[in-house]
Amino acid sequence: MTTLTYRQVLHDTLAQEMTRDERVFLMGEEIGVFEGSYKVTKGLLEQFGAKRVKDTPIAEEGFVGAAVGAAMLGLRPVVELMTINFSIVALDMILNHAAKIYYMFGGQTPVPMVIRTPGGGGQQLAATHSQNLEVFFSHIPGLKVVAPATPYDARGLLRSAIRDDDPVLFLENLGVYDVKGEVPDEDFDNDYTIPIGVADIKRNGTDVTLITYSRMVHTALEVAEQLQHEGISCEVVDLRSLRPLDMPTILQSVRKTNRAVIFEHDWRSYGIGAEIAAAIQEEAFDYLDAPVLRVAAAEVPLPYSKPMELAAMPSGEQLVSAIRKTVSKRW
Amino acid sequence: MVDVIMPRLSDTMKEGAIATWHKKPGDEIKKGDVLADIETDKATMDLEAFDNGVLEQILVQPGETVLIGTVVATIRKAGETASATPRVAVAPTTIPEPAVAAVSAAVQAAATQVQVASTPVGAASSGRVKASPLARNLASTYQLDLHAIAGSGPGGRILRDDVEGAHHKGNGYAIAAPETSVVAVNAAVQSVVTQVQAIASTPSGDEVEIITPTMMQTTVARRLTESKQQVPHFYVSTEVDMTEAVKLREQLNSKLGEGGVKISFNDLVVKASAIALERIPEANTWYKDGKFYRNKRVNVGFAVDVPNGLVVPVIRDANIKGVRSLAKEAKALIEKARSGKLRPEDYQGGTFSISNLGMFNVTQFQAVINPPESAILAVGAIIEKPVVVNHEIAVRHRMSLTLSADHRVLYGATVARFLGQLQTLLENPFELLG
């Protein structure tokens, strides 16, 4: 095993997949000469040339649409949207075209493309640049949405996303690029994949299930460790995929612990957590010993001011208090 | 007008007594004022006012104990006029009419009557139970009635731990519908208990034979454990003079025609108990979950010793049946019990039980209440012994009666009156023929 950053793993995996399959190419703003806003594509222009690492104009609808066309014609584009906030500009291409073409044209052509894009707040980028829009995409049938939290999962899921015949939103987070983690050494296991739609139990526990994904996984694990000293045993389920959702794993865990807290970076209402909470009560009602709780961001446009931004984002403290509440006998 | 109620000041508190009133009618009351001292089962605590106003009436006097929720005083708020009619303290546990109606309706319809969980009584009268879905599911698995389990969760919600606790401790009402209604004949229970203890303390079979109890024995063990743990038993004994009853029985049985059914002493005791229950309806009332359920019918069960257990067939409306038809019914029930042919309607719906060990020459004993009933009568053997009658020593037929009663619903004086009625009836047995 080698310890690498999430950023490095994305870079390496893109390079490997481009080497493995010549149909794979990259498109995005500043990914070539500038080597990417987050340096994921560092060196790739030099390594693969301008035909396969394409700098695009600032025109998301245009280049996402071009990727849809390329995918329909047999290539495997991997688009980098500089931030998920810019996906709004390309929304028509994503949800009307990428997601629906396979259905609307009777399965004549799949759209095998990946859109990589980071989201999340905490960087003082203000309201329009700090959003978590994953629920928008998870809502759309026809799209697959993954949001890995660790370098290991990022590698396995990026491979699956690139090799998948459906359009996949590959959600990164500004807070995870520098997360380090172990990945198998290149020499003997360089081709593992993680299936899309399979969650991972990142920590076993017995008292309450924490359901989370992406950056919040790390906070949840810290909180679980902290609460272990109080005798509260938390099981941490990392969704990894937001669509399809791995309800069997979630339900199995909730049936074991009888309590669930959902922890997400996104806004609270109408969210991923709302979906999971509803599904839990539909499928595991008789196993619940307490209401399912959600911890999510304050429902405000994220403020620019750092203290206010932090106050609006979901925190480990809020998670701790929700867990204490759900396992406590007196609210 | 604002009601001041007896508050619930601890988890175990069911009732409280007013120790002292610190205010008197007409006093100005400010929110937070200490109105009275309340004695609970644990401590004396302040009763504070939650409203401003004038103390209108004191409904519960110092020294009186009332159930939680009882209105103990009223406060007149600013702008309200004084109440014209004085009120009285109303205990919240008075059995509501609709519940009684529901009971009778269920009785009429199903003829299985007031078995706790098998009729809509619980649901109709006890209201919604707050329980987590998991707790409900577990209670159903363990066949426990949530109404009998205290919730430790937010707002009193019943949680998994509460149900598990009740299950392990044997608390909680069993949902008794399909089970055999059983009662204590101490000897039989003792043997079951002894067997269970033997199993518990002796891991190997070298010195003991390990016997797995039958379903009936398991049910006896569980239900009577629950009864003894949850029902506060108290015992009142008396001795009755059966000399006249012995004579009457001889007369009745000597004139039997061909095929006639002999009347046993037990039949006389069943009949006497039924009449006594009719006269003292408090004794025909049971307690559950903070409410009293007064039976409108008198259905007397009597314990029958059967192979590997005991059952309690029930004679319905024993108060209005003649002794002969009662004896005939009892004989048929005993035969059915001994041959294992009792049907649920034969043993369900009892409101009172009798356990008679007279035939074994036992002179006196105490029985365990058969829930949800509130009393069981233990009947000893009729023995001849010297007693003082009219200042002279005479040999008389004497029989001991011991009533085990649920102190949550029955009190000493009620039980004494009930036993007094029994005594009168058995000592003047012609009354039983009426």
Coordinates of N, CA and C in Angstrom, one line a residue, chain A residues 92-179:
Chain A
D92 N -29.0 22.2 -18.7 CA -29.8 21.6 -19.8 C -29.1 20.5 -20.5
M93 N -27.8 20.6 -20.7 CA -27.0 19.5 -21.3 C -27.0 18.3 -20.4
I94 N -26.9 18.6 -19.1 CA -26.7 17.4 -18.2 C -28.0 16.7 -18.0
L95 N -29.1 17.5 -17.6 CA -30.3 16.7 -17.2 C -31.2 16.5 -18.4
N96 N -31.2 17.3 -19.4 CA -32.1 17.1 -20.5 C -31.4 16.2 -21.6
H97 N -30.1 16.2 -21.7 CA -29.5 15.5 -22.8 C -28.7 14.3 -22.3
A98 N -27.7 14.6 -21.5 CA -26.9 13.4 -21.0 C -27.7 12.4 -20.4
A99 N -28.6 12.8 -19.5 CA -29.4 11.9 -18.7 C -30.5 11.2 -19.5
K100 N -31.0 11.8 -20.6 CA -32.2 11.3 -21.2 C -32.0 10.7 -22.6
I101 N -31.0 10.9 -23.2 CA -30.8 10.5 -24.6 C -31.0 9.0 -24.8
Y102 N -30.3 8.3 -23.9 CA -30.4 6.8 -24.0 C -31.8 6.3 -24.0
Y103 N -32.6 7.0 -23.1 CA -34.1 6.6 -23.0 C -34.9 7.1 -24.2
M104 N -34.6 8.3 -24.5 CA -35.5 9.0 -25.5 C -35.3 8.4 -26.9
F105 N -34.1 7.9 -27.1 CA -33.9 7.3 -28.5 C -33.8 5.8 -28.4
G106 N -34.6 5.3 -27.6 CA -34.8 3.8 -27.6 C -33.6 3.0 -27.4
G107 N -32.6 3.6 -26.6 CA -31.4 2.8 -26.3 C -30.5 2.6 -27.4
Q108 N -30.7 3.5 -28.4 CA -29.8 3.4 -29.6 C -28.3 3.7 -29.3
T109 N -28.2 4.7 -28.4 CA -26.8 5.1 -28.1 C -26.7 5.5 -26.6
P110 N -25.8 4.9 -25.9 CA -25.5 5.3 -24.5 C -24.7 6.6 -24.5
V111 N -24.6 7.2 -23.4 CA -23.8 8.4 -23.3 C -22.7 8.2 -22.2
P112 N -21.6 7.6 -22.6 CA -20.6 7.2 -21.6 C -19.7 8.4 -21.3
M113 N -20.1 9.3 -20.4 CA -19.3 10.4 -20.0 C -19.2 10.6 -18.5
V114 N -18.1 11.3 -18.1 CA -18.0 11.6 -16.7 C -17.8 13.1 -16.6
I115 N -18.6 13.6 -15.6 CA -18.3 15.0 -15.2 C -17.8 15.1 -13.8
R116 N -16.5 15.5 -13.8 CA -15.8 15.6 -12.5 C -16.1 17.1 -12.0
T117 N -16.4 17.2 -10.8 CA -16.6 18.6 -10.3 C -16.6 18.7 -8.8
P118 N -15.8 19.7 -8.3 CA -15.8 19.8 -6.8 C -16.9 20.7 -6.3
G119 N -17.4 20.4 -5.1 CA -18.4 21.3 -4.5 C -18.1 21.6 -3.1
G120 N -19.0 22.3 -2.4 CA -18.8 22.5 -1.0 C -18.3 23.9 -0.6
G121 N -18.5 24.2 0.6 CA -18.1 25.5 1.1 C -16.9 25.5 2.0
G122 N -16.7 26.6 2.7 CA -15.6 26.6 3.6 C -14.3 27.2 3.1
Q123 N -14.4 27.7 1.8 CA -13.2 28.3 1.2 C -13.4 29.9 1.1
Q124 N -14.4 30.4 1.7 CA -14.7 31.8 1.6 C -14.8 32.3 0.1
L125 N -15.7 31.5 -0.6 CA -15.9 31.8 -2.0 C -17.3 32.4 -2.2
A126 N -18.0 32.7 -1.1 CA -19.3 33.3 -1.1 C -20.4 32.4 -1.7
A127 N -21.6 33.0 -1.7 CA -22.8 32.2 -1.9 C -22.9 31.4 -3.2
T128 N -22.5 32.1 -4.3 CA -22.6 31.4 -5.6 C -21.5 30.4 -5.9
H129 N -20.5 30.4 -5.1 CA -19.3 29.5 -5.4 C -19.1 28.5 -4.3
S130 N -20.1 28.3 -3.5 CA -19.8 27.4 -2.3 C -21.0 26.4 -2.1
Q131 N -21.6 26.0 -3.2 CA -22.8 25.2 -3.1 C -22.5 23.7 -3.2
N132 N -23.5 23.0 -2.6 CA -23.5 21.5 -2.8 C -24.8 21.2 -3.6
L133 N -24.6 21.0 -4.8 CA -25.8 20.8 -5.7 C -26.0 19.3 -6.0
E134 N -25.4 18.4 -5.2 CA -25.5 17.0 -5.6 C -26.9 16.5 -5.7
V135 N -27.8 17.1 -4.8 CA -29.1 16.6 -4.8 C -29.8 16.9 -6.1
F136 N -29.4 18.0 -6.8 CA -30.0 18.3 -8.1 C -29.8 17.1 -9.1
F137 N -28.6 16.6 -9.1 CA -28.2 15.6 -10.0 C -28.7 14.2 -9.6
S138 N -28.7 14.0 -8.2 CA -29.2 12.7 -7.7 C -30.7 12.5 -8.0
H139 N -31.3 13.7 -8.2 CA -32.8 13.6 -8.4 C -33.1 13.1 -9.8
I140 N -32.1 13.2 -10.7 CA -32.5 12.9 -12.1 C -32.2 11.5 -12.5
P141 N -33.3 10.8 -12.9 CA -33.1 9.4 -13.4 C -32.3 9.5 -14.7
G142 N -31.4 8.5 -14.9 CA -30.5 8.5 -16.1 C -29.1 9.0 -15.8
L143 N -29.0 9.6 -14.6 CA -27.6 10.0 -14.2 C -27.2 9.1 -13.1
K144 N -25.9 8.8 -13.0 CA -25.3 8.2 -11.8 C -24.5 9.3 -11.1
V145 N -24.5 9.2 -9.8 CA -23.8 10.2 -9.0 C -23.0 9.5 -8.0
V146 N -21.7 9.8 -8.0 CA -20.8 9.2 -7.0 C -20.1 10.4 -6.2
A147 N -19.8 10.1 -5.0 CA -19.1 11.2 -4.2 C -18.2 10.5 -3.2
P148 N -17.1 10.0 -3.7 CA -16.2 9.3 -2.8 C -15.5 10.2 -1.8
A149 N -15.1 9.6 -0.7 CA -14.5 10.4 0.4 C -13.0 10.2 0.6
T150 N -12.6 9.0 0.1 CA -11.2 8.7 0.4 C -10.4 8.4 -0.9
P151 N -9.1 8.5 -0.9 CA -8.3 8.2 -2.1 C -8.6 6.9 -2.6
Y152 N -8.7 5.9 -1.8 CA -9.0 4.5 -2.2 C -10.3 4.5 -3.0
D153 N -11.4 5.0 -2.4 CA -12.7 5.0 -3.1 C -12.7 5.9 -4.3
A154 N -11.9 7.0 -4.3 CA -11.9 7.9 -5.5 C -11.3 7.1 -6.6
R155 N -10.2 6.4 -6.4 CA -9.6 5.6 -7.5 C -10.6 4.6 -8.0
G156 N -11.2 3.8 -7.2 CA -12.1 2.7 -7.6 C -13.3 3.2 -8.3
L157 N -13.8 4.3 -7.8 CA -15.1 4.9 -8.4 C -14.8 5.6 -9.7
L158 N -13.6 6.3 -9.8 CA -13.3 7.0 -11.0 C -13.2 6.0 -12.1
R159 N -12.5 4.9 -11.8 CA -12.4 3.9 -12.9 C -13.8 3.4 -13.3
S160 N -14.6 3.1 -12.3 CA -16.0 2.6 -12.7 C -16.7 3.6 -13.4
A161 N -16.6 4.9 -13.1 CA -17.3 6.0 -13.7 C -16.9 6.1 -15.2
I162 N -15.6 6.1 -15.4 CA -15.1 6.2 -16.8 C -15.5 5.0 -17.6
R163 N -15.5 3.8 -17.0 CA -15.8 2.6 -17.8 C -17.3 2.4 -17.9
D164 N -18.1 3.2 -17.2 CA -19.6 3.0 -17.2 C -20.2 3.6 -18.5
D165 N -21.2 2.9 -19.0 CA -21.8 3.4 -20.3 C -22.8 4.5 -20.0
D166 N -23.1 4.8 -18.8 CA -24.0 5.9 -18.5 C -23.3 7.2 -18.0
P167 N -23.9 8.3 -18.2 CA -23.3 9.5 -17.7 C -23.2 9.5 -16.2
V168 N -22.0 9.8 -15.7 CA -21.8 9.8 -14.2 C -21.3 11.1 -13.7
L169 N -21.9 11.7 -12.7 CA -21.4 12.8 -12.0 C -20.4 12.4 -11.0
F170 N -19.2 12.8 -11.1 CA -18.2 12.4 -10.1 C -17.9 13.6 -9.2
L171 N -18.5 13.5 -8.0 CA -18.4 14.7 -7.2 C -17.2 14.7 -6.3
E172 N -16.5 15.8 -6.4 CA -15.3 15.9 -5.5 C -15.7 17.0 -4.5
N173 N -14.8 17.3 -3.6 CA -15.1 18.4 -2.6 C -13.8 19.1 -2.4
L174 N -14.0 20.4 -2.3 CA -12.8 21.3 -2.1 C -12.0 20.8 -0.8
G175 N -12.8 20.2 0.1 CA -12.1 19.9 1.4 C -11.5 18.5 1.4
V176 N -11.6 17.8 0.3 CA -11.0 16.4 0.3 C -9.7 16.2 -0.5
Y177 N -9.4 17.3 -1.3 CA -8.3 17.1 -2.2 C -7.0 16.7 -1.5
D178 N -6.8 17.3 -0.3 CA -5.6 17.0 0.4 C -5.7 15.8 1.4
V179 N -6.9 15.2 1.4 CA -7.0 14.0 2.3 C -6.1 12.9 1.8

